[in-house]
Amino acid sequence: MPSTSELEALYRRRGAATFGARLRRWLTPPAPFVMNPAEPKDFPLGRWNLYIGGAGRAVAGYINLDLFPMPGVDLAADAEQLPFPDGVFQRVECDAVLEHVRRPEQAMREIQRVLAPGGYLHLVTPFCHPFHEYPKDYRRFTPDGLKELAAGLEPVAEGWRTGPTATLLVFTIEYAKLVLPFRWWRAAAHGVLGWLLFPLRYLDLLFFRTARAGRIGNHCYLWLRK
Ligand SMILES: C[S@@+](CC[C@H](N)C(=O)[O-])C[C@H]1O[C@@H](n2cnc3c(N)ncnc32)[C@H](O)[C@@H]1O
């Protein structure tokens, strides 16, 4: 498991302006996934909105809360114990975080508590995705499991954020890295395979239109209203 300081170093490396960091960013292949263009994004923001788990990124219009006081983070706290009064946020974003939370039921209770009546919650979670620790990785979710977790809120939209081709590509790259003993070999394999395989990601634009996409979907999304 990466230590807190390793995670902090990772976030700092990503944003660094050194020649090495710029070269690394330039060589980094495009993501092996495309986002589902049908996923709604336009639910209203309010005066106060909460983004959970946005370390290393700027999230305009939100209070950015994360376990780690990294660049971009407004408040270091645990999603299981949100330091806010009841009903203050019009919108809460929780994107690729619940798999890292030790007690997701407790985090959901807290999110529901701080959400204003009529407010919106956006959940995104992995279904078929490699192990990744931020700082731990506890579980995966099906859309039904996610809805069960958020029972008490009204689902208003659901679907696949990233599809079956994304699953195939991320697992292929991880599989290739499994057999390579040295870190820089794995980095090279990641780069070479990433550049070779990424054009296939556009196949998901076809799969998003079919119900079968979810058999091996990568990340699912759910929008809910309180
Ligand atoms: C996979 S990253 C999410 C990435 C982010 N949503 C994005 O799209 O860039 C998970 C984030 O959740 C944070 N995190 C993990 N457990 C948390 C917790 N219990 N409370 C708050 N943040 C947490 C991690 O520090 C990490 O920044």
Short mmCIF file of C-alpha atoms in Angstrom, two decimals, residues 99-196:
data_model
loop_
_atom_site.label_atom_id
_atom_site.label_comp_id
_atom_site.label_asym_id
_atom_site.label_seq_id
_atom_site.Cartn_x
_atom_site.Cartn_y
_atom_site.Cartn_z
CA GLU A 99 -14.28 2.36 -3.24
CA HIS A 100 -11.55 3.96 -1.08
CA VAL A 101 -13.74 4.67 1.94
CA ARG A 102 -13.62 2.16 4.79
CA ARG A 103 -17.33 2.44 5.66
CA PRO A 104 -19.28 3.63 2.59
CA GLU A 105 -22.64 3.34 4.45
CA GLN A 106 -21.36 5.87 6.98
CA ALA A 107 -20.05 8.17 4.20
CA MET A 108 -23.48 7.98 2.49
CA ARG A 109 -25.25 8.85 5.75
CA GLU A 110 -23.00 11.89 6.05
CA ILE A 111 -23.54 12.93 2.42
CA GLN A 112 -27.32 12.63 2.80
CA ARG A 113 -27.14 14.68 5.99
CA VAL A 114 -25.24 17.61 4.43
CA LEU A 115 -27.27 17.59 1.20
CA ALA A 116 -30.01 20.26 1.08
CA PRO A 117 -33.62 19.15 0.43
CA GLY A 118 -33.98 19.08 -3.37
CA GLY A 119 -30.18 18.91 -3.73
CA TYR A 120 -28.36 16.54 -6.09
CA LEU A 121 -25.75 13.86 -5.46
CA HIS A 122 -23.50 12.51 -8.23
CA LEU A 123 -21.89 9.14 -7.53
CA VAL A 124 -19.35 7.46 -9.81
CA THR A 125 -17.83 4.10 -8.84
CA PRO A 126 -15.76 1.38 -10.53
CA PHE A 127 -17.29 -1.98 -11.44
CA CYS A 128 -14.57 -3.73 -13.53
CA HIS A 129 -11.36 -1.88 -12.75
CA PRO A 130 -7.86 -2.81 -11.54
CA PHE A 131 -6.84 -2.49 -7.91
CA HIS A 132 -5.75 1.10 -7.14
CA GLU A 133 -5.02 2.45 -3.67
CA TYR A 134 -5.92 6.03 -2.74
CA PRO A 135 -4.79 5.35 -0.02
CA LYS A 136 -6.64 1.96 0.13
CA ASP A 137 -8.98 0.13 -2.25
CA TYR A 138 -11.79 -1.78 -0.50
CA ARG A 139 -14.46 -2.73 -3.07
CA ARG A 140 -16.32 -2.52 -6.43
CA PHE A 141 -19.96 -1.59 -7.12
CA THR A 142 -22.75 -2.66 -9.44
CA PRO A 143 -25.40 -0.04 -10.32
CA ASP A 144 -27.91 -1.96 -8.14
CA GLY A 145 -25.48 -2.04 -5.23
CA LEU A 146 -24.91 1.69 -5.56
CA LYS A 147 -28.66 2.40 -5.56
CA GLU A 148 -29.08 0.22 -2.49
CA LEU A 149 -26.32 2.16 -0.76
CA ALA A 150 -28.06 5.44 -1.61
CA ALA A 151 -31.55 4.23 -0.63
CA GLY A 152 -33.44 7.19 0.77
CA LEU A 153 -32.48 9.40 -2.17
CA GLU A 154 -34.39 9.37 -5.43
CA PRO A 155 -32.39 8.14 -8.48
CA VAL A 156 -32.87 10.53 -11.39
CA ALA A 157 -30.27 9.25 -13.89
CA GLU A 158 -27.98 6.26 -14.17
CA GLY A 159 -25.65 4.64 -16.67
CA TRP A 160 -22.09 3.78 -17.57
CA ARG A 161 -19.48 6.52 -17.35
CA THR A 162 -16.82 4.32 -19.02
CA GLY A 163 -17.60 1.15 -20.90
CA PRO A 164 -16.49 -2.40 -21.67
CA THR A 165 -13.66 -1.43 -24.01
CA ALA A 166 -12.19 0.71 -21.24
CA THR A 167 -12.29 -2.40 -19.03
CA LEU A 168 -10.53 -4.48 -21.68
CA LEU A 169 -7.82 -1.87 -22.25
CA VAL A 170 -7.04 -1.10 -18.60
CA PHE A 171 -6.82 -4.80 -17.75
CA THR A 172 -4.64 -5.56 -20.81
CA ILE A 173 -2.18 -2.85 -19.79
CA GLU A 174 -2.16 -4.03 -16.16
CA TYR A 175 -1.73 -7.65 -17.24
CA ALA A 176 1.30 -6.80 -19.37
CA LYS A 177 2.84 -4.91 -16.45
CA LEU A 178 2.36 -7.93 -14.15
CA VAL A 179 5.08 -9.94 -15.87
CA LEU A 180 7.68 -7.15 -15.97
CA PRO A 181 10.11 -7.17 -13.02
CA PHE A 182 11.50 -3.61 -13.16
CA ARG A 183 9.61 -0.39 -12.55
CA TRP A 184 10.94 1.41 -15.63
CA TRP A 185 10.01 -1.58 -17.85
CA ARG A 186 6.48 -1.34 -16.49
CA ALA A 187 6.43 2.40 -17.16
CA ALA A 188 7.63 1.74 -20.73
CA ALA A 189 4.97 -0.96 -21.27
CA HIS A 190 2.33 1.41 -19.94
CA GLY A 191 3.43 4.07 -22.43
CA VAL A 192 3.82 1.80 -25.47
CA LEU A 193 0.58 -0.15 -24.93
CA GLY A 194 -1.26 3.02 -24.02
CA TRP A 195 -0.31 4.67 -27.31
CA LEU A 196 -1.03 1.51 -29.34
#
